[in-house]
XYZ file of C-alpha atoms in Angstrom:
576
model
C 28.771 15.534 15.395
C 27.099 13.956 18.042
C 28.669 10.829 19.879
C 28.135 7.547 18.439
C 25.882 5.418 20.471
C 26.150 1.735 21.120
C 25.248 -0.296 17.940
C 26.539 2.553 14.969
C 28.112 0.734 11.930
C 31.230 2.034 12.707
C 31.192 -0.079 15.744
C 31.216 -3.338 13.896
C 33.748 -6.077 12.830
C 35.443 -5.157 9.327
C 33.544 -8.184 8.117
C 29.888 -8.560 8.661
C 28.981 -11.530 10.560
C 26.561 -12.421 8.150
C 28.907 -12.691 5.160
C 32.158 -13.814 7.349
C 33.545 -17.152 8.336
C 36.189 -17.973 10.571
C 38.701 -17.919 7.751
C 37.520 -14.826 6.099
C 38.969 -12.073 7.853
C 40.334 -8.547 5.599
C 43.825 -8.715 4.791
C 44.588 -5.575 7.376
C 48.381 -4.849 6.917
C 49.303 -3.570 10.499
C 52.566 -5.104 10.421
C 53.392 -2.702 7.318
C 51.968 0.463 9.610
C 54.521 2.655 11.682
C 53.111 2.244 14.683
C 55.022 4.660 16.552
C 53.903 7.401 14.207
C 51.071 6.756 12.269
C 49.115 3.370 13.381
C 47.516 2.156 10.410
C 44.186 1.634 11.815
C 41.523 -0.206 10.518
C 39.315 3.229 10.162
C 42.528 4.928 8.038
C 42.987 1.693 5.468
C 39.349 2.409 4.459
C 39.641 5.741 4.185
C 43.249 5.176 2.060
C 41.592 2.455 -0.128
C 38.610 4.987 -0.838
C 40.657 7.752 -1.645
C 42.570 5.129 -4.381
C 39.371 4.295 -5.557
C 38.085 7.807 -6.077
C 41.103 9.145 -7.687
C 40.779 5.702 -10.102
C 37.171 6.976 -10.966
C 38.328 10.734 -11.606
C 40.939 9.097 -14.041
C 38.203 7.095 -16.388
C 35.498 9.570 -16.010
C 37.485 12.972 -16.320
C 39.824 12.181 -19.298
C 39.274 12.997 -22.716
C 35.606 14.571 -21.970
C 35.770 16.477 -25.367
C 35.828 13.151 -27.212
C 32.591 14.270 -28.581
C 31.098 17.336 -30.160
C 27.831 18.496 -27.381
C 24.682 16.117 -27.940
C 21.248 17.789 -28.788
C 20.332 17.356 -25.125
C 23.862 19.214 -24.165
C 23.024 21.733 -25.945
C 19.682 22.572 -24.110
C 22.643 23.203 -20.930
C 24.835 25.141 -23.286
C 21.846 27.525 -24.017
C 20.843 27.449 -20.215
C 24.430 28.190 -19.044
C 24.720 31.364 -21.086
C 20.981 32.384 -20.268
C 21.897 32.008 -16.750
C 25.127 34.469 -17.223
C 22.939 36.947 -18.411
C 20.377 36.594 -15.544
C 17.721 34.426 -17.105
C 17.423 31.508 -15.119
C 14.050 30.713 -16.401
C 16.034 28.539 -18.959
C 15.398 24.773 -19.796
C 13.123 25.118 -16.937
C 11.745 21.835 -17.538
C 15.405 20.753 -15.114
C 16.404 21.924 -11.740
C 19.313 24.519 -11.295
C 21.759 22.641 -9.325
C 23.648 21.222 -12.410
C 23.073 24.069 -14.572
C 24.910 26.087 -11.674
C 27.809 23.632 -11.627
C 27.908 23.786 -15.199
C 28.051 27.365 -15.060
C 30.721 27.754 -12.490
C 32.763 25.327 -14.679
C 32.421 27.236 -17.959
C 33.637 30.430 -16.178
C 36.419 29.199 -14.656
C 37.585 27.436 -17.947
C 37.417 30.538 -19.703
C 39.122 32.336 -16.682
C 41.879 29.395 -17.227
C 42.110 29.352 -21.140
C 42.814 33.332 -20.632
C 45.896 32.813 -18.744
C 46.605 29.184 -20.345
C 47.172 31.120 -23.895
C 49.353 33.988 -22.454
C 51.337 31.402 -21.063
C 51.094 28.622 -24.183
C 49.568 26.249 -21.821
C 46.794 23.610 -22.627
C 43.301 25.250 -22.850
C 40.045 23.662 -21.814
C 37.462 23.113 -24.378
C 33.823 24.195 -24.072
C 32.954 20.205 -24.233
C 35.140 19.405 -21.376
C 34.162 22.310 -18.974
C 30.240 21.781 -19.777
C 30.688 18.276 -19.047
C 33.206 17.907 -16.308
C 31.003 18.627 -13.244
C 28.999 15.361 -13.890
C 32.480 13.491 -14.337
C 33.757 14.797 -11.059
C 30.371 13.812 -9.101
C 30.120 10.850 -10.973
C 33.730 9.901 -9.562
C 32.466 11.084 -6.283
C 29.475 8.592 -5.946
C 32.090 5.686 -5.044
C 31.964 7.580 -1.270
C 28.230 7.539 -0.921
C 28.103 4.157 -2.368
C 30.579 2.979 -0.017
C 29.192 4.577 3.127
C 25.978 3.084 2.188
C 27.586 -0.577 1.347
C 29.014 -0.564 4.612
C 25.687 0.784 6.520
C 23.598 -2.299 5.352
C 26.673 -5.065 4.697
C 29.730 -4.309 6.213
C 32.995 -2.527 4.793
C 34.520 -5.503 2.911
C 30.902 -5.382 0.427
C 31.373 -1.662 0.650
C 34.917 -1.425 -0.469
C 33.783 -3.975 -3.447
C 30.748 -1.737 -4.573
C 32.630 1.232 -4.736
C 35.604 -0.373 -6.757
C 32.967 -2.374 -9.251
C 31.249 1.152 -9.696
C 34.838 2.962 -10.448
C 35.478 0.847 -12.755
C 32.029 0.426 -14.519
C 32.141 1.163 -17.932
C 28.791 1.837 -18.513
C 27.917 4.005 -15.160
C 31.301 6.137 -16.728
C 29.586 7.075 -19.823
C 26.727 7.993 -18.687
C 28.776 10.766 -15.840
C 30.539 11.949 -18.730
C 27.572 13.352 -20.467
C 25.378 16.820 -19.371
C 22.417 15.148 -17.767
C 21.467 15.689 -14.830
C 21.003 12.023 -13.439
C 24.426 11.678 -12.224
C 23.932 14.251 -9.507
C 20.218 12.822 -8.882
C 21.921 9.583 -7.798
C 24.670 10.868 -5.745
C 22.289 12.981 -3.453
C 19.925 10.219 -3.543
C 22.770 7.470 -1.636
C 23.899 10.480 0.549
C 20.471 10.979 1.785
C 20.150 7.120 2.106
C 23.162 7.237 4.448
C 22.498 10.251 6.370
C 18.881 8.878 7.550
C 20.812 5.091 8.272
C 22.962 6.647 10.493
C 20.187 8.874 12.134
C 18.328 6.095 12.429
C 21.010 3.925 14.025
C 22.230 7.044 16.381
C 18.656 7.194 18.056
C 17.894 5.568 21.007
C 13.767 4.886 22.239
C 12.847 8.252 24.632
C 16.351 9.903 23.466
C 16.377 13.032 21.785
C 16.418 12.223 18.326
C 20.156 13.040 16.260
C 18.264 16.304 14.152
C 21.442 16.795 12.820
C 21.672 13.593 10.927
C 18.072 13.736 10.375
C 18.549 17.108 8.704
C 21.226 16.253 6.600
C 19.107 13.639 5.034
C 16.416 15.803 4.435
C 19.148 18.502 2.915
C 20.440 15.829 0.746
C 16.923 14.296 -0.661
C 16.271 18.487 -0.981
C 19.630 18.643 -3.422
C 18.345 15.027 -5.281
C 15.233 16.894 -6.703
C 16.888 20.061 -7.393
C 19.231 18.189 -9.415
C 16.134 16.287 -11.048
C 12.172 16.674 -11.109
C 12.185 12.901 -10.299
C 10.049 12.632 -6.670
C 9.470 8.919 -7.639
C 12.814 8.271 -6.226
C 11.658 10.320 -3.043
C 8.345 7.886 -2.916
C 10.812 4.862 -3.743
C 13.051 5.255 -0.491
C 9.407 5.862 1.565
C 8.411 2.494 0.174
C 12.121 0.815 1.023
C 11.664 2.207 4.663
C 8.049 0.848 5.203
C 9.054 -2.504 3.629
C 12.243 -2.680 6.004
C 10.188 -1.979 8.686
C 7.361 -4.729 7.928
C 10.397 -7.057 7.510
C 11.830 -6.254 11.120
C 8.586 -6.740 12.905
C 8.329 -10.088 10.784
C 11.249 -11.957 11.723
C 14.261 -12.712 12.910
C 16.910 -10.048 11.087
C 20.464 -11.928 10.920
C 21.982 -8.423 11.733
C 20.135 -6.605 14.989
C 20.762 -3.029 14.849
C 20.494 -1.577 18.329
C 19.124 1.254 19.311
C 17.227 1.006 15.977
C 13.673 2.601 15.637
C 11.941 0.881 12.906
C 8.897 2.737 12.508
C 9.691 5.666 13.283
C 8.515 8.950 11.269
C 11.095 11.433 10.273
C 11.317 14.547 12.782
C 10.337 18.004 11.612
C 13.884 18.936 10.910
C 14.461 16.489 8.111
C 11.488 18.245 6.097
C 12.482 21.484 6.729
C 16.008 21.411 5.498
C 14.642 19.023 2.474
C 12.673 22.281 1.829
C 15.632 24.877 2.815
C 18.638 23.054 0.417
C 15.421 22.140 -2.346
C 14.658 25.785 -2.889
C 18.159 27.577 -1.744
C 19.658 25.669 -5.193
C 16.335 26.142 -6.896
C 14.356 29.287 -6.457
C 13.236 29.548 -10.223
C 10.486 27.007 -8.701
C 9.116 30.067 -6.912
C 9.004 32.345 -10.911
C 5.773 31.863 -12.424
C 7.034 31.797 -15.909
C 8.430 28.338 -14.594
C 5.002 27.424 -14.173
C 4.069 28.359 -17.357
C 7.020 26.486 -19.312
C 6.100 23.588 -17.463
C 2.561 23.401 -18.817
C 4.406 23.870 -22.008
C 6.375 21.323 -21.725
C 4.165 18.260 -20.392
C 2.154 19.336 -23.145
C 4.714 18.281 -25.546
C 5.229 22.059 -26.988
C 8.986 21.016 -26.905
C 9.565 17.619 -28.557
C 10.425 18.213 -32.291
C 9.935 14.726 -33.557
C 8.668 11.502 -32.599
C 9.807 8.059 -32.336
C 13.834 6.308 -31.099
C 15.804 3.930 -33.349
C 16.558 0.779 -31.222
C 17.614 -2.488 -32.790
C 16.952 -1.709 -36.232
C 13.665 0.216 -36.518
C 12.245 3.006 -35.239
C 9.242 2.391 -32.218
C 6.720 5.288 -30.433
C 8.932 6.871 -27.718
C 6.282 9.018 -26.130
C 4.631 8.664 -22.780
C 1.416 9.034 -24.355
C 2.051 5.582 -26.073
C 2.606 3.601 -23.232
C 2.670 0.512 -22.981
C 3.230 0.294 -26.638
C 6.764 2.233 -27.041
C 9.863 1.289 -27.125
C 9.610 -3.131 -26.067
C 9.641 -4.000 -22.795
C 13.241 -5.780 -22.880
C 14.808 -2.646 -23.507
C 16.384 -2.341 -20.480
C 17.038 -6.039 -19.645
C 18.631 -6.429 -23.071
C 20.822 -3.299 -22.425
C 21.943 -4.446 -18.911
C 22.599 -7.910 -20.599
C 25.043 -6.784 -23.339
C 26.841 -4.352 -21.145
C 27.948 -5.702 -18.226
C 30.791 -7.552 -18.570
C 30.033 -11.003 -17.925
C 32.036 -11.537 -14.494
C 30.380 -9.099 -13.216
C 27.233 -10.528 -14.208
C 27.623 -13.007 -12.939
C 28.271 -11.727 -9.518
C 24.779 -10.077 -9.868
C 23.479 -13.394 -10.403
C 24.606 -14.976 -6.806
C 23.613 -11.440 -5.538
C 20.361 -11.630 -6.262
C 20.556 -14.796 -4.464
C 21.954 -13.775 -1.367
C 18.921 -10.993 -1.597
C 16.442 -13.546 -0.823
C 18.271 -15.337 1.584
C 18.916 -12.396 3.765
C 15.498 -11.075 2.882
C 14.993 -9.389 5.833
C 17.986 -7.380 6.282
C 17.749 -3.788 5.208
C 19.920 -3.794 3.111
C 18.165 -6.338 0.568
C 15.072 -4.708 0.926
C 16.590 -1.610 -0.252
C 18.091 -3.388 -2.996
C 15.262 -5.320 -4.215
C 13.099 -2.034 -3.568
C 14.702 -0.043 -5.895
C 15.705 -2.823 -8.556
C 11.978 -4.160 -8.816
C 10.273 -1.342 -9.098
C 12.360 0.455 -10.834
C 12.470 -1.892 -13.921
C 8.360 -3.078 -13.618
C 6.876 0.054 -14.096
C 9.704 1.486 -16.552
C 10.023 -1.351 -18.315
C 6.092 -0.636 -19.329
C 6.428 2.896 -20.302
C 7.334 3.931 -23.989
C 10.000 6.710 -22.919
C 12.991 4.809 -22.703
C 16.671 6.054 -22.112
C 19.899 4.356 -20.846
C 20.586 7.342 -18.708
C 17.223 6.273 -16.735
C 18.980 3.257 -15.438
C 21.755 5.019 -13.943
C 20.152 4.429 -10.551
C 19.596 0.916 -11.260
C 23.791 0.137 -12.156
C 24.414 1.863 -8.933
C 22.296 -0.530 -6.679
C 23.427 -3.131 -9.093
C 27.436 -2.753 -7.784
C 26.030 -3.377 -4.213
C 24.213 -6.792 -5.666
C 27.261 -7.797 -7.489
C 29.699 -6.625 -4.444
C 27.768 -8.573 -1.882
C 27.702 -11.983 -4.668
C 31.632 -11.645 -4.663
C 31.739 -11.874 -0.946
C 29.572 -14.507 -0.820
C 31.595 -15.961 -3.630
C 34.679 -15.377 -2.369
C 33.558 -16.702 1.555
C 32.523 -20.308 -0.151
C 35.767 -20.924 -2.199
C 37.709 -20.003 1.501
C 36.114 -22.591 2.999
C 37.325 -25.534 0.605
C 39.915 -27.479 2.617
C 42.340 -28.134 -0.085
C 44.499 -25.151 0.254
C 45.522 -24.801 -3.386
C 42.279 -24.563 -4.760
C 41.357 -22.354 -2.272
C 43.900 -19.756 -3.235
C 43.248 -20.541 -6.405
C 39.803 -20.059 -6.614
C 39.590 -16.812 -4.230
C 42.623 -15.280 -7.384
C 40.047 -16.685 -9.964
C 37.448 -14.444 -8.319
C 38.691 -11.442 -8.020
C 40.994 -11.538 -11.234
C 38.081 -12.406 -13.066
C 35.455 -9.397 -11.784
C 38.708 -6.765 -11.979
C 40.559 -7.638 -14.884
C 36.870 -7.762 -16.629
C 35.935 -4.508 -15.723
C 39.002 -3.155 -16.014
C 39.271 -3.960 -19.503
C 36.116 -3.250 -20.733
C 37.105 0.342 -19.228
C 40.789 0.542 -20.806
C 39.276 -1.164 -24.655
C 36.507 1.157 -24.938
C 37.864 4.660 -23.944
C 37.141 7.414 -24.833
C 33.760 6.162 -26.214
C 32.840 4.181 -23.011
C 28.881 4.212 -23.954
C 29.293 2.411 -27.360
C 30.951 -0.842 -24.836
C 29.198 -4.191 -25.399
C 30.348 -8.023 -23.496
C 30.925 -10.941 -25.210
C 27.098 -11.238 -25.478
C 26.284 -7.939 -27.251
C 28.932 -8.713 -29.430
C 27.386 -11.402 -30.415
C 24.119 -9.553 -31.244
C 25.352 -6.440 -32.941
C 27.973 -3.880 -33.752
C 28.880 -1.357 -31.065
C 26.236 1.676 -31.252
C 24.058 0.027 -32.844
C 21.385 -1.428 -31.027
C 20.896 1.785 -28.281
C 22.133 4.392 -31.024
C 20.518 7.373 -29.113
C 22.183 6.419 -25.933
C 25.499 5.293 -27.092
C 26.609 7.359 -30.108
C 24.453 10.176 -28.758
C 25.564 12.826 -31.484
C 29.085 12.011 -31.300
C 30.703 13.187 -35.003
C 28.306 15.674 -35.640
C 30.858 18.285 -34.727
C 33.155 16.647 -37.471
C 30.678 16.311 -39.690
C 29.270 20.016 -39.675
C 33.249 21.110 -39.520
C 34.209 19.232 -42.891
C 30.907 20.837 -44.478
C 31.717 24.205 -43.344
C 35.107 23.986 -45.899
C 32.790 22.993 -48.961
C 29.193 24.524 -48.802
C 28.006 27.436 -50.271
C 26.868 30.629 -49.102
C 23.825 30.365 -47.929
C 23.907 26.709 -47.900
C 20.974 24.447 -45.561
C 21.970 22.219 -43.378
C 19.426 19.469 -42.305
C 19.085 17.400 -39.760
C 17.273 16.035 -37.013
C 20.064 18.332 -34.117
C 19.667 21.209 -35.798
C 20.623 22.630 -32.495
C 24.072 20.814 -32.762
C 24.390 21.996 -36.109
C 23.860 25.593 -35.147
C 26.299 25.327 -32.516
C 29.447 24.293 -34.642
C 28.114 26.506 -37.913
C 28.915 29.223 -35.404
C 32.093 28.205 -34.021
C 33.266 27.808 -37.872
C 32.183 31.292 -38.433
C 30.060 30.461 -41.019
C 26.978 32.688 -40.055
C 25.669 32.603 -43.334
C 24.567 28.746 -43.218
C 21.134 27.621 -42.325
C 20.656 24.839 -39.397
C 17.524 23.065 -40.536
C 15.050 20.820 -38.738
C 14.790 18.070 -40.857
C 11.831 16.734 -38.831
C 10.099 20.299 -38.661
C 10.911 22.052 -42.069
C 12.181 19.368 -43.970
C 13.960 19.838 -47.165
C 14.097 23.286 -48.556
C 12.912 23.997 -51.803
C 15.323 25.091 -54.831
C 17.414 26.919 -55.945
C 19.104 25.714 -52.381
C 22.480 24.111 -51.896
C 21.385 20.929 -49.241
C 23.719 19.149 -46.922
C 21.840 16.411 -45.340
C 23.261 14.854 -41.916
C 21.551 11.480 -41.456
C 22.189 9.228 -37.919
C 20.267 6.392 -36.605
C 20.611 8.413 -32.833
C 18.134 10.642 -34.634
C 16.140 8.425 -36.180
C 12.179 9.471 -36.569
C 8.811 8.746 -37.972
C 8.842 12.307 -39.709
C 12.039 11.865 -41.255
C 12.061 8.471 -42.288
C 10.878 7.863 -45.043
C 13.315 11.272 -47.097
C 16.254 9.547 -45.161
C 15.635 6.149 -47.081
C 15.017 7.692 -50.277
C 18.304 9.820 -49.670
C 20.149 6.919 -49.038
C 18.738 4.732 -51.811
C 19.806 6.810 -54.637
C 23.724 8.016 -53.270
C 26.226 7.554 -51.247
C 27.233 9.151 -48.150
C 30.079 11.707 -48.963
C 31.275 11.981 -45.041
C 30.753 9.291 -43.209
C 31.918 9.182 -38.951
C 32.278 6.135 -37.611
C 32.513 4.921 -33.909
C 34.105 1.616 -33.419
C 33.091 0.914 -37.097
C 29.626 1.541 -36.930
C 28.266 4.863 -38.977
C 27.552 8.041 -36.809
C 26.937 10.553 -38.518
C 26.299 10.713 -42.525
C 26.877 13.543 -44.881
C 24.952 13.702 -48.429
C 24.834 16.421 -50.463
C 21.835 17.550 -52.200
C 21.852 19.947 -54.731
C 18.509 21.209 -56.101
C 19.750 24.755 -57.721
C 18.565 24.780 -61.543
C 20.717 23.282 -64.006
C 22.720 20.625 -61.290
């Protein structure tokens, strides 16, 4: 690693002077350090307080990951992870390899485990767990890149609040504890954000440029689309460094960086390794049959139904029918009713320190990535809570830098009691918050709401694809596996799911059934039909309401009280 030169984050005050007053200095415990032995610097509290904060992610986001039979989308991975044990890696090609590699060497080694866990009567690992547990441990992980970019643009007492409001975010923990491949798309994504900041901030004007830095941005933004086929991100951090740099030459930037190079183009070797790490992770790019499943797939030759269930009826959901797809306050009303309101709040005064430090860097990137993020999306019909993952991440460095500003106006009230007790009303507020919409809602952390989502609906039910997300269909097909029939059908609208636990019950001779595709099978036939509003489609609809009109459900799985998953059983054989 190359020296640091004069001006490099690391350089600066624990506070930034932009944020700081005279009375708001970081409560650095020296006296408690042994200073003989092990001087408890200001560089090795950070690094302490990070490590707490990364072992407090691991503990929401890697506990309990089986709390859920696999998802429809999951099961895509499951199929890809056994494909690629074979030597077919041309599967679920429509997704990078990175994750499905991860998920790989996580299956394998929970198998390896489970065969010495049962000699020795030891827990085992369940397939869930080890499919899923990759994205929980990067998940976790993203409080360091967070932090490291926090403290690039603001300073490290904004950083160390980002990274503790994104351990304990709820909703950014359910989303790492599913198999999609976002979670790893956003933690190369702030990596590569921080590697070019500090390349930018090591170069000096006729220096040799820091390649090294340089290239581990590139290999980092190389890993963020082998992780995900999304280069709008890619053209989204262009358009952050082209609006910082208009911003600079504007005005007069609160925070001078020296040795800064504003408009300066990325050197040859932060391509190159973006092109080395991109292709080392992800040569099926370089197969032709790729090609050929990708035509395939924008096509639509893979979606087996149409339409998603949100707030009580069932809208378009294809790209095709944009802008007339799922509403336009989709995501608004889903970052409303899940964030708890604290925190919320904090966004709010964040979003006002944005425009009053305009031109700093670090608001452009925020307002960059916030803005058009949630105009264009916001327009299209495809709409998933998993898509705003990126969003809730720059969202902890809006609320982070509102509780510092927060937190630096009550410490200038003169009255010392309210002071104090104003700064405890702060933080208690934001921490205890989070932290309990964490602890309430485990292990289903997708299906939290606030007070205002309460307000508006049952948990799961508004954003029933995103937070029930196939949860009790295991159960379901389990508890249908003791009753049915041989040669029972079993239809529904994840007949991939169902396939999955049919042969884990050993029940080969029962038929999963696309509801959506095949429909109902004619008699003599013994039906189980597995009805949820995740699921919910314009082929299916109208059978599902007739179903339901004339009988109860005979199974019914409920999350937090709302219905899941429903069982009914159908049977058409002569005579019943």
């Amino acid at each position: 690693m190359p020296p640091m030169a004069s001006g490099s984050p690391h350089d600066r005050p624990l506070v930034s002077p932009a944020v700081a007053s005279p009375s708001a200095e970081f409560p650095f415990p020296a006296a408690l350090a042994p200073a003989a032995t092990w001087p408890l610097t200001e560089q090795r509290t950070l690094v302490l307080a990070l490590a707490a904060l990364l072992v407090l992610a691991a503990t929401f986001r890697v506990q309990g990951l089986d709390y859920g039979g696999f998802s429809e989308d999951e099961i895509n991975k499951v199929n890809a992870v056994r494909a690629y044990a074979t030597g077919d890696f041309t599967a679920n090609a429509e997704h990078p390899m990175l994750m499905k590699l991860a998920m790989l060497a996580s299956t394998r080694a929970a198998e390896a485990w489970n065969r010495l866990a049962a000699a020795g009567g030891m827990a085992t690992v369940t397939p869930e767990a080890a499919l899923r547990l990759p994205n929980a441990i990067v998940g976790a992980a993203t409080v360091i890149p967070l932090f490291l970019v926090a403290r690039s643009f603001f300073g490290p007492l904004v950083a160390l609040w980002a990274a503790l409001l994104l351990a304990l975010d709820v909703t950014v923990t359910g989303l790492n504890r599913i198999g999609k491949e976002d979670t790893f798309l956003v933690f190369f994504l702030l990596f590569g954000t921080w590697f070019y900041e500090e390349a930018r901030a090591r170069y000096t004007p006729g220096g040799e440029p820091p390649h090294r830095w340089y290239a581990a941005a590139g290999a980092s933004f190389g890993l963020m689309l082998a992780s995900k086929y999304m280069i709008y991100y890619l053209g989204l951090w262009a358009l952050f460094r082209l609006a910082a740099g208009a911003e600079e030459r504007k005005g007069r930037p609160r925070v001078a960086r020296t040795g800064a190079a504003p408009g300066r183009p990325a050197p040859r070797a932060f391509y190159l390794a973006a092109a080395a790490a991109f292709l080392a992770v992800n040569p099926v790019i370089l197969w032709p049959p790729t090609w050929v499943y990708f035509l395939h797939y924008t096509g639509g030759g893979t979606m087996t139904h149409h339409g998603a269930y949100f707030a009580g009826r069932i809208y378009p959901n294809a790209i095709t029918d944009t802008p007339w797809g799922l509403p336009w306050h989709f995501y608004l009303l889903y970052l409303a009713v899940k964030i708890p309101l604290p925190v919320l709040a904090a966004v709010g005064v964040g979003l006002v320190e944005l425009v009053r430090r305009r031109r700093e860097r670090g608001a452009v990137f925020a307002r960059v990535f916030l803005l058009f993020f949630l105009l264009p999306s916001s327009l299209a019909a495809a709409k998933f809570a998993r898509y705003l993952l990126p969003t809730l991440v720059v969202l902890e460095l809006v609320a982070a830098l509102g509780i510092v500003r927060a937190l630096d106006l009550a410490i200038r009230w003169r009255a010392p009691r309210l002071r104090t007790a104003a700064t405890a009303a702060i933080v208690a507020s934001v921490v205890v918050g989070a932290l309990n919409a964490q602890v309430t809602a485990a292990p289903f952390a997708s299906v939290q709401l606030n007070a205002i989502g309460h307000r508006l609906a049952t948990p799961g039910a508004l954003f029933p694809n995103d937070e029930l997300y196939d949860v009790g269909m295991r159960e379901a097909v389990e508890w249908i596996a003791g009753r049915a029939a041989a040669g029972a059908s079993l239809a529904s609208d994840a007949p991939g799911v169902v396939a999955e636990y049919v042969r884990r019950a050993g029940r080969s001779d029962l038929e999963a059934r696309s509801l959506a595709q095949a429909g109902i099978p004619s008699p003599p036939a013994e039906i189980w039909l597995l009805v949820q509003n995740s699921h919910a489609c314009f082929e299916s609809e109208q059978l599902v309401a007739q179903v339901r009109r004339r009988q109860r459900p005979l199974f019914i799985y409920r999350v937090r009280g709302t219905p899941s998953v429903e069982v009914f059983h159908l049977d058409l054989r002569p005579g019943r």
